[in-house]
Amino acid sequence: MKTKSMIGDKIHEFASELFPLNRSVTGKGLRETLKRISAHIPELKIKSVPTATKVFDWIVPKEWDVKEAYIITPSGKKICDFSKNNLHLVGYSIPFKGVLTLDELKKNLHTLPNQPNAIPYVTSYYEERWGFCISQNEFNSLQKGNYKVVINSTLFDGELNYGELLIKGHSDKEIFISTYICHPSMANNELSGPCVVTFLAKWLVELPKTNYSYRVIFIPETIGSITYLSQNYKYMKEKIFAGFNISCIGDDRAYSYIPSRNGKTISDLVAKHVLKWIDPTFIKYTWLDRGSDERQYCAPGIDLPIASILRSKYESYPEYHTSLDNLENVVTPKGLNGGYWAIRKTLEAIEKNKKYKSTILCEPQMSKRGLYPTLAEKNFDKNVSFMMNFISLCDGESSLLDIAEILNVPIWDLYEISNKLQEYKLISIDD
Amino acid sequence: MKTKSMIGDKIHEFASELFPLNRSVTGKGLRETLKRISAHIPELKIKSVPTATKVFDWIVPKEWDVKEAYIITPSGKKICDFSKNNLHLVGYSIPFKGVLTLDELKKNLHTLPNQPNAIPYVTSYYEERWGFCISQNEFNSLQKGNYKVVINSTLFDGELNYGELLIKGHSDKEIFISTYICHPSMANNELSGPCVVTFLAKWLVELPKTNYSYRVIFIPETIGSITYLSQNYKYMKEKIFAGFNISCIGDDRAYSYIPSRNGKTISDLVAKHVLKWIDPTFIKYTWLDRGSDERQYCAPGIDLPIASILRSKYESYPEYHTSLDNLENVVTPKGLNGGYWAIRKTLEAIEKNKKYKSTILCEPQMSKRGLYPTLAEKNFDKNVSFMMNFISLCDGESSLLDIAEILNVPIWDLYEISNKLQEYKLISIDD
Amino acid sequence: MKTKSMIGDKIHEFASELFPLNRSVTGKGLRETLKRISAHIPELKIKSVPTATKVFDWIVPKEWDVKEAYIITPSGKKICDFSKNNLHLVGYSIPFKGVLTLDELKKNLHTLPNQPNAIPYVTSYYEERWGFCISQNEFNSLQKGNYKVVINSTLFDGELNYGELLIKGHSDKEIFISTYICHPSMANNELSGPCVVTFLAKWLVELPKTNYSYRVIFIPETIGSITYLSQNYKYMKEKIFAGFNISCIGDDRAYSYIPSRNGKTISDLVAKHVLKWIDPTFIKYTWLDRGSDERQYCAPGIDLPIASILRSKYESYPEYHTSLDNLENVVTPKGLNGGYWAIRKTLEAIEKNKKYKSTILCEPQMSKRGLYPTLAEKNFDKNVSFMMNFISLCDGESSLLDIAEILNVPIWDLYEISNKLQEYKLISIDD
């Protein structure tokens, strides 16, 4: 049941706009993606780090640019045309021009025999090579003869780019959101993350001042998070108390969660609570199932409180890392909508997750405030009972999340009652 | 199987004596109840707190007295006669005299449509109104016409009363017992509590000096505990290390337990242990199921270690808060007996629950003391094995309760062995 | 499937050599046993403690020597001949010569009616008496008449002996191994323990220097451990951080574990881990099932971290403490082999169980070290994934055992990878 104003529609539209760009860990496609995100959140700052900068154990790679890439078959047909699908070219392929026999060519062709109509996604960032990706079916149809290979690419000292947004709240304690923009034309992994995060950032920017500050980054995966951490991790360890890596958030087949390394941070607790109430069958992965930038954020010595909320996790769905991961069959407006709200409810819960304390010793006399029936009868009002239970748990030590867990309700069911009791000065926030 | 000398018989007899009195949160019936309890425990001190005294968020209500109350039907029949059953009058009804049509009268009549032969129990302590309670069957039989209503009651500045008993033990650390005496003619909820506690207090008074001190109060529910706490809670927080609210302790249909708010106090641990061994099917309620004075004793900021041991909990049995909760079908000598012993065993367990320490390094040589067979054969004596296990657990850190849990026996199975080993100076109490 | 070089064969051969000796808590048989153990581990020191030495609550008993013991039946047949089976004589029998009627004799005969062909094992160390053990079948065949009884034994002030071996490692923190040598001709309980420990000690002596020091003692049960503790327990509490009591380690019917008293020492954790991976059906006993020298090592106030690894536990198998516990049907080379390796793997695991720390912030770049594929494809190498998981858990707080538990693999599966990553300086031991 799709509603007209569903935000998932807008996110899907934005994903369609970004889909064809040739994103990689560096380069024009990545910069263009950041530019289009800026159209939605003008506060986004676009940063650059020069090629060859040392970042912990790594160095920032050269910038990669592709003008054209294709193969001409013996019969003169152009295949593996990069301009038609950027997955055809192995990511970071060096320039190459030459004529090869079919056998020679095949050494540089990548297929997925078990998914014969899919073009695989292959990269080689840290070793210079070239190659093409092609469906097994097309591969099988290639005839003997000479193939002309053209890769008009350049690898040069340039820069690595990322986008960063800081939204200041009442507190300088930060909630951190990271997503990645280095994948070319694939939908769930990974256009869903940056597109959903764009609309979450838009929501945060437009909110009245939040309790906490928010730091949102759009980076290339792995080298981007390592680069960012190498320059900011001390500050981050001091300020960030919760956060999420956002990826694979656009299909409508599952909700999933990957814990931080210790699995016990506030990000973990809130994520599990929210997902449980959105979808009791949500999938709980373990730290050993991770595979994105939480690998860096939760690495030993970094130890940031970053968990992951996903729909169908990378590696878990058949279209993963192939041309089949598209905006028609995999990522849908409804899927994006569910992902957006799962994360938004999580952020709202962290905002609200204060410790409340009853201002009165013993139970307050609710009837004099009109909050309690004056006639005591056998069958007691459930709502009154719920309110008295809530007050009894406001001990200044239990957070709203703890109370929601004890009362076995979604935390959002407590927002109204906690506001009301604060207005009546029966509870107060205990900082 | 009822034994002649069962204490439940005496408690039941005492309950029958108290049953007709018109108890409420204040007034003559409550004072008369305290007076009759004093006949069993002369050490009981009867206290009074004036009307309008501020007690935390509440004020002590006016005193309520009823001389007569009834309705005359159009045919001249006297119904809802307070002198026949004090449940007929809504508790704290203001005085009223008048003639009403049936329709007008009905606005002030309370029934239980689902229990058509029961008179409900209704009160209105904190809003001035009047009303009668009547069975649905009798209600249905009322004919059109004019009804004469007489409520000859008074509400006046008087006092709230309660009874208090302190039994000094070797230690000034206190075990606290609270029960309530504000319910009119109903048996399980609540004459069972004060009657059982009267006989427990009698037992405590007659004991040789106990290890701990005991403080026992007979109060009106809610306003009584709030009043008592408002005047004593600092002292109570310092001295009380265990305690129980006693209510609904007289039927023979179940054993039940309600935890303190944190559920981990010594009162909770001992209560659960004792009940498990009395009745493995005992019902474990949660803090959310509470409904008596533990609401005050365990309120945030008060935080006393008070749990509840009950038979069938208030709200859980059909006769609850109706005229059907009587001394014939609900509360029985056997039920009261079981309730008495459950609490007595709990108090005994707390008295005995010391930490013991082996006085000897390595196992003692039991055979030279005649505590061990001198011939070592294949099939070892179970009792000797049990004794050696017990000694091995006397590490000065485990309490007798901990040891009973490890050995999977009721704590009372360890009283004899721990006494014997103390006599042999093989273990000692580790304070 | 028995291999030629299986160490269980050598251990079984050694057990056969020791089997006929008349071991008891003191005496020649015990000394001869120690002498033959020394043949395998010449570093073993043989100690003596004089009769009547006070050891905690006990005193060292007299030394017991037997020259001959038998009974002559009315028909002149020699039965219960100690020279044929030393189980025939009750351990520590006083000297006796006399002629008794069958009825008189029977008062001093011990049988096992439920195991009619077994000679039971009976001792009387701490009360002076004499007696013979005989199978129920032979007992039933005894005819009326006069029986000549001859027990040519002596009890005299002598000494209690034990063997002690210290193997110094890099650290003076000690791993403690205790086994007992006081049982006469029985195989699982107890020749298996000293024989397996002899070969473990041999292995330890021949190893290059270990991380930890090892202290191995061969003692009489109970009085031996009490004696040893009374003279060494302060030193032991300071130095010993892990250890095992070794008994019943020679049959092939089960693997078993008995915890230390608190059940949470490193000995417990490693033993449970190793046994789980050797035999997922291994039996977990509780502290209440104990029955050997862990009774002393884990006694309150002693509190050493000693757990037990066994095959079929004493008391759990039918042949226990009878002549049926032999080297043919109960203890086998395969059984001894399994027991030896279970303990050896446990000791190896403790040696290796360090805390490792990643030396690099964020993930290291594995590809530049040739440890990672340079081409990123859809189907990721399981071994690489395992290695990255391992590194991610090297946080300086988790031990190798903790990591093995998280990765759900035997700890020995991590020895190679941890060595390799140390060579590459990607992890380091965090002391």
mmCIF file of C-alpha atoms in Angstrom, chain C residues 83-263:
data_model
loop_
_atom_site.group_PDB
_atom_site.id
_atom_site.type_symbol
_atom_site.label_atom_id
_atom_site.label_comp_id
_atom_site.label_asym_id
_atom_site.label_seq_id
_atom_site.Cartn_x
_atom_site.Cartn_y
_atom_site.Cartn_z
ATOM 1 C CA SER C 83 50.631 -62.575 46.708
ATOM 2 C CA LYS C 84 48.179 -63.395 43.936
ATOM 3 C CA ASN C 85 46.093 -60.233 44.149
ATOM 4 C CA ASN C 86 46.881 -57.457 46.559
ATOM 5 C CA LEU C 87 43.191 -56.404 46.585
ATOM 6 C CA HIS C 88 42.454 -59.496 48.737
ATOM 7 C CA LEU C 89 43.811 -57.752 51.837
ATOM 8 C CA VAL C 90 42.003 -54.729 53.293
ATOM 9 C CA GLY C 91 44.440 -51.828 52.933
ATOM 10 C CA TYR C 92 46.307 -51.104 56.179
ATOM 11 C CA SER C 93 45.246 -54.398 57.781
ATOM 12 C CA ILE C 94 46.962 -54.967 61.132
ATOM 13 C CA PRO C 95 48.839 -58.259 61.686
ATOM 14 C CA PHE C 96 46.696 -61.181 62.697
ATOM 15 C CA LYS C 97 47.084 -64.922 63.099
ATOM 16 C CA GLY C 98 44.354 -67.227 64.290
ATOM 17 C CA VAL C 99 41.835 -69.918 63.573
ATOM 18 C CA LEU C 100 38.207 -68.825 63.131
ATOM 19 C CA THR C 101 34.940 -70.498 62.421
ATOM 20 C CA LEU C 102 33.335 -69.539 59.146
ATOM 21 C CA ASP C 103 30.855 -67.293 60.930
ATOM 22 C CA GLU C 104 33.629 -65.489 62.787
ATOM 23 C CA LEU C 105 35.670 -65.170 59.604
ATOM 24 C CA LYS C 106 32.772 -63.709 57.634
ATOM 25 C CA LYS C 107 32.741 -60.630 59.895
ATOM 26 C CA ASN C 108 36.074 -59.742 58.335
ATOM 27 C CA LEU C 109 35.258 -60.570 54.745
ATOM 28 C CA HIS C 110 34.122 -57.928 52.227
ATOM 29 C CA THR C 111 32.239 -58.727 49.056
ATOM 30 C CA LEU C 112 30.169 -57.001 46.375
ATOM 31 C CA PRO C 113 26.902 -58.941 46.092
ATOM 32 C CA ASN C 114 25.945 -57.062 42.921
ATOM 33 C CA GLN C 115 29.244 -57.836 41.201
ATOM 34 C CA PRO C 116 29.681 -61.442 42.321
ATOM 35 C CA ASN C 117 32.914 -62.125 40.430
ATOM 36 C CA ALA C 118 34.713 -58.969 41.543
ATOM 37 C CA ILE C 119 37.087 -58.552 44.467
ATOM 38 C CA PRO C 120 36.294 -55.178 46.055
ATOM 39 C CA TYR C 121 38.895 -52.586 47.029
ATOM 40 C CA VAL C 122 38.634 -51.675 50.736
ATOM 41 C CA THR C 123 40.948 -49.683 53.006
ATOM 42 C CA SER C 124 41.055 -48.668 56.646
ATOM 43 C CA TYR C 125 43.834 -46.127 56.998
ATOM 44 C CA TYR C 126 42.677 -44.393 60.155
ATOM 45 C CA GLU C 127 41.187 -47.178 62.262
ATOM 46 C CA GLU C 128 43.125 -50.322 63.136
ATOM 47 C CA ARG C 129 41.389 -53.426 61.864
ATOM 48 C CA TRP C 130 42.023 -56.327 59.502
ATOM 49 C CA GLY C 131 39.987 -57.916 56.783
ATOM 50 C CA PHE C 132 39.982 -59.720 53.452
ATOM 51 C CA CYS C 133 38.191 -58.925 50.204
ATOM 52 C CA ILE C 134 36.775 -61.762 48.212
ATOM 53 C CA SER C 135 34.383 -62.253 45.318
ATOM 54 C CA GLN C 136 30.801 -62.984 46.256
ATOM 55 C CA ASN C 137 30.973 -66.226 44.245
ATOM 56 C CA GLU C 138 33.964 -67.528 46.177
ATOM 57 C CA PHE C 139 32.418 -66.318 49.424
ATOM 58 C CA ASN C 140 29.269 -68.333 48.654
ATOM 59 C CA SER C 141 31.308 -71.486 48.147
ATOM 60 C CA LEU C 142 32.963 -71.380 51.563
ATOM 61 C CA GLN C 143 32.158 -74.456 53.698
ATOM 62 C CA LYS C 144 31.621 -74.578 57.447
ATOM 63 C CA GLY C 145 34.683 -75.369 59.527
ATOM 64 C CA ASN C 146 37.789 -73.760 60.884
ATOM 65 C CA TYR C 147 39.750 -71.240 58.835
ATOM 66 C CA LYS C 148 43.347 -70.359 59.487
ATOM 67 C CA VAL C 149 44.027 -66.680 58.949
ATOM 68 C CA VAL C 150 47.525 -65.320 58.404
ATOM 69 C CA ILE C 151 48.301 -61.620 58.031
ATOM 70 C CA ASN C 152 51.967 -60.984 58.357
ATOM 71 C CA SER C 153 51.873 -57.190 58.153
ATOM 72 C CA THR C 154 53.562 -54.405 60.094
ATOM 73 C CA LEU C 155 52.557 -50.837 60.863
ATOM 74 C CA PHE C 156 55.494 -48.766 62.003
ATOM 75 C CA ASP C 157 56.897 -45.256 62.197
ATOM 76 C CA GLY C 158 58.277 -44.692 58.757
ATOM 77 C CA GLU C 159 57.577 -42.144 56.112
ATOM 78 C CA LEU C 160 55.158 -40.964 53.501
ATOM 79 C CA ASN C 161 56.735 -40.532 50.082
ATOM 80 C CA TYR C 162 55.967 -38.548 46.991
ATOM 81 C CA GLY C 163 57.697 -37.490 43.791
ATOM 82 C CA GLU C 164 58.100 -33.901 42.668
ATOM 83 C CA LEU C 165 59.334 -32.414 39.415
ATOM 84 C CA LEU C 166 59.843 -28.741 38.620
ATOM 85 C CA ILE C 167 60.407 -27.694 35.015
ATOM 86 C CA LYS C 168 61.408 -24.057 34.819
ATOM 87 C CA GLY C 169 59.978 -21.932 32.020
ATOM 88 C CA HIS C 170 60.506 -18.321 31.015
ATOM 89 C CA SER C 171 58.039 -17.252 33.665
ATOM 90 C CA ASP C 172 58.026 -18.416 37.261
ATOM 91 C CA LYS C 173 54.242 -18.623 37.104
ATOM 92 C CA GLU C 174 53.459 -22.289 37.440
ATOM 93 C CA ILE C 175 51.104 -24.806 35.912
ATOM 94 C CA PHE C 176 50.476 -27.541 38.441
ATOM 95 C CA ILE C 177 49.814 -31.223 37.718
ATOM 96 C CA SER C 178 48.951 -33.668 40.434
ATOM 97 C CA THR C 179 48.285 -37.389 40.221
ATOM 98 C CA TYR C 180 48.181 -40.194 42.745
ATOM 99 C CA ILE C 181 50.057 -43.406 43.283
ATOM 100 C CA CYS C 182 48.386 -44.985 46.302
ATOM 101 C CA HIS C 183 46.058 -47.442 44.603
ATOM 102 C CA PRO C 184 47.096 -51.096 44.324
ATOM 103 C CA SER C 185 46.316 -53.296 41.318
ATOM 104 C CA MET C 186 43.616 -51.315 39.549
ATOM 105 C CA ALA C 187 44.019 -49.741 36.155
ATOM 106 C CA ASN C 188 41.822 -46.726 35.440
ATOM 107 C CA ASN C 189 41.571 -45.645 39.071
ATOM 108 C CA GLU C 190 44.432 -45.533 39.422
ATOM 109 C CA LEU C 191 47.332 -46.367 37.326
ATOM 110 C CA SER C 192 46.198 -44.368 34.349
ATOM 111 C CA GLY C 193 46.876 -41.017 36.050
ATOM 112 C CA PRO C 194 50.517 -41.536 37.070
ATOM 113 C CA CYS C 195 51.357 -43.332 33.820
ATOM 114 C CA VAL C 196 49.894 -40.615 31.588
ATOM 115 C CA VAL C 197 51.480 -37.902 33.724
ATOM 116 C CA THR C 198 54.857 -39.665 33.497
ATOM 117 C CA PHE C 199 54.749 -39.371 29.720
ATOM 118 C CA LEU C 200 53.450 -35.805 29.819
ATOM 119 C CA ALA C 201 56.301 -34.878 32.158
ATOM 120 C CA LYS C 202 58.751 -36.553 29.786
ATOM 121 C CA TRP C 203 57.354 -34.467 26.926
ATOM 122 C CA LEU C 204 57.595 -31.256 28.956
ATOM 123 C CA VAL C 205 61.178 -32.009 30.039
ATOM 124 C CA GLU C 206 62.222 -32.583 26.450
ATOM 125 C CA LEU C 207 60.552 -29.430 25.080
ATOM 126 C CA PRO C 208 62.534 -26.277 24.401
ATOM 127 C CA LYS C 209 61.972 -23.833 27.269
ATOM 128 C CA THR C 210 58.251 -23.301 27.854
ATOM 129 C CA ASN C 211 56.573 -20.004 28.630
ATOM 130 C CA TYR C 212 55.448 -21.143 32.059
ATOM 131 C CA SER C 213 57.020 -23.328 34.715
ATOM 132 C CA TYR C 214 55.495 -26.724 35.440
ATOM 133 C CA ARG C 215 55.271 -28.439 38.804
ATOM 134 C CA VAL C 216 54.284 -32.101 38.687
ATOM 135 C CA ILE C 217 53.667 -34.216 41.778
ATOM 136 C CA PHE C 218 53.021 -37.932 42.238
ATOM 137 C CA ILE C 219 51.439 -38.346 45.661
ATOM 138 C CA PRO C 220 49.219 -40.603 47.703
ATOM 139 C CA GLU C 221 45.638 -39.349 47.410
ATOM 140 C CA THR C 222 44.115 -37.155 50.152
ATOM 141 C CA ILE C 223 46.809 -37.483 52.839
ATOM 142 C CA GLY C 224 49.416 -36.757 50.162
ATOM 143 C CA SER C 225 47.784 -33.618 48.839
ATOM 144 C CA ILE C 226 47.015 -32.422 52.368
ATOM 145 C CA THR C 227 50.631 -33.047 53.356
ATOM 146 C CA TYR C 228 51.954 -31.278 50.275
ATOM 147 C CA LEU C 229 49.579 -28.339 50.706
ATOM 148 C CA SER C 230 50.342 -27.967 54.409
ATOM 149 C CA GLN C 231 53.993 -27.449 53.531
ATOM 150 C CA ASN C 232 53.617 -25.429 50.333
ATOM 151 C CA TYR C 233 50.223 -23.773 50.012
ATOM 152 C CA LYS C 234 51.339 -20.185 50.460
ATOM 153 C CA TYR C 235 53.935 -20.540 47.758
ATOM 154 C CA MET C 236 51.441 -22.398 45.595
ATOM 155 C CA LYS C 237 48.773 -19.713 45.948
ATOM 156 C CA GLU C 238 51.325 -17.165 44.806
ATOM 157 C CA LYS C 239 52.717 -19.015 41.811
ATOM 158 C CA ILE C 240 50.156 -21.453 40.460
ATOM 159 C CA PHE C 241 47.756 -19.901 37.945
ATOM 160 C CA ALA C 242 46.460 -23.110 36.357
ATOM 161 C CA GLY C 243 46.524 -26.804 37.028
ATOM 162 C CA PHE C 244 44.903 -30.188 36.819
ATOM 163 C CA ASN C 245 44.332 -33.204 38.979
ATOM 164 C CA ILE C 246 44.846 -36.241 36.769
ATOM 165 C CA SER C 247 42.919 -39.428 37.473
ATOM 166 C CA CYS C 248 40.892 -42.023 35.533
ATOM 167 C CA ILE C 249 42.435 -41.058 32.228
ATOM 168 C CA GLY C 250 42.879 -44.456 30.594
ATOM 169 C CA ASP C 251 39.651 -45.978 29.282
ATOM 170 C CA ASP C 252 38.090 -45.187 25.939
ATOM 171 C CA ARG C 253 34.447 -44.775 26.877
ATOM 172 C CA ALA C 254 34.088 -41.055 27.624
ATOM 173 C CA TYR C 255 35.793 -37.739 28.165
ATOM 174 C CA SER C 256 34.857 -35.903 31.354
ATOM 175 C CA TYR C 257 35.522 -32.672 33.187
ATOM 176 C CA ILE C 258 35.138 -31.644 36.817
ATOM 177 C CA PRO C 259 35.293 -27.914 37.518
ATOM 178 C CA SER C 260 37.317 -26.142 40.144
ATOM 179 C CA ARG C 261 35.166 -24.878 42.996
ATOM 180 C CA ASN C 262 34.365 -21.605 41.308
ATOM 181 C CA GLY C 263 34.354 -23.147 37.862
#
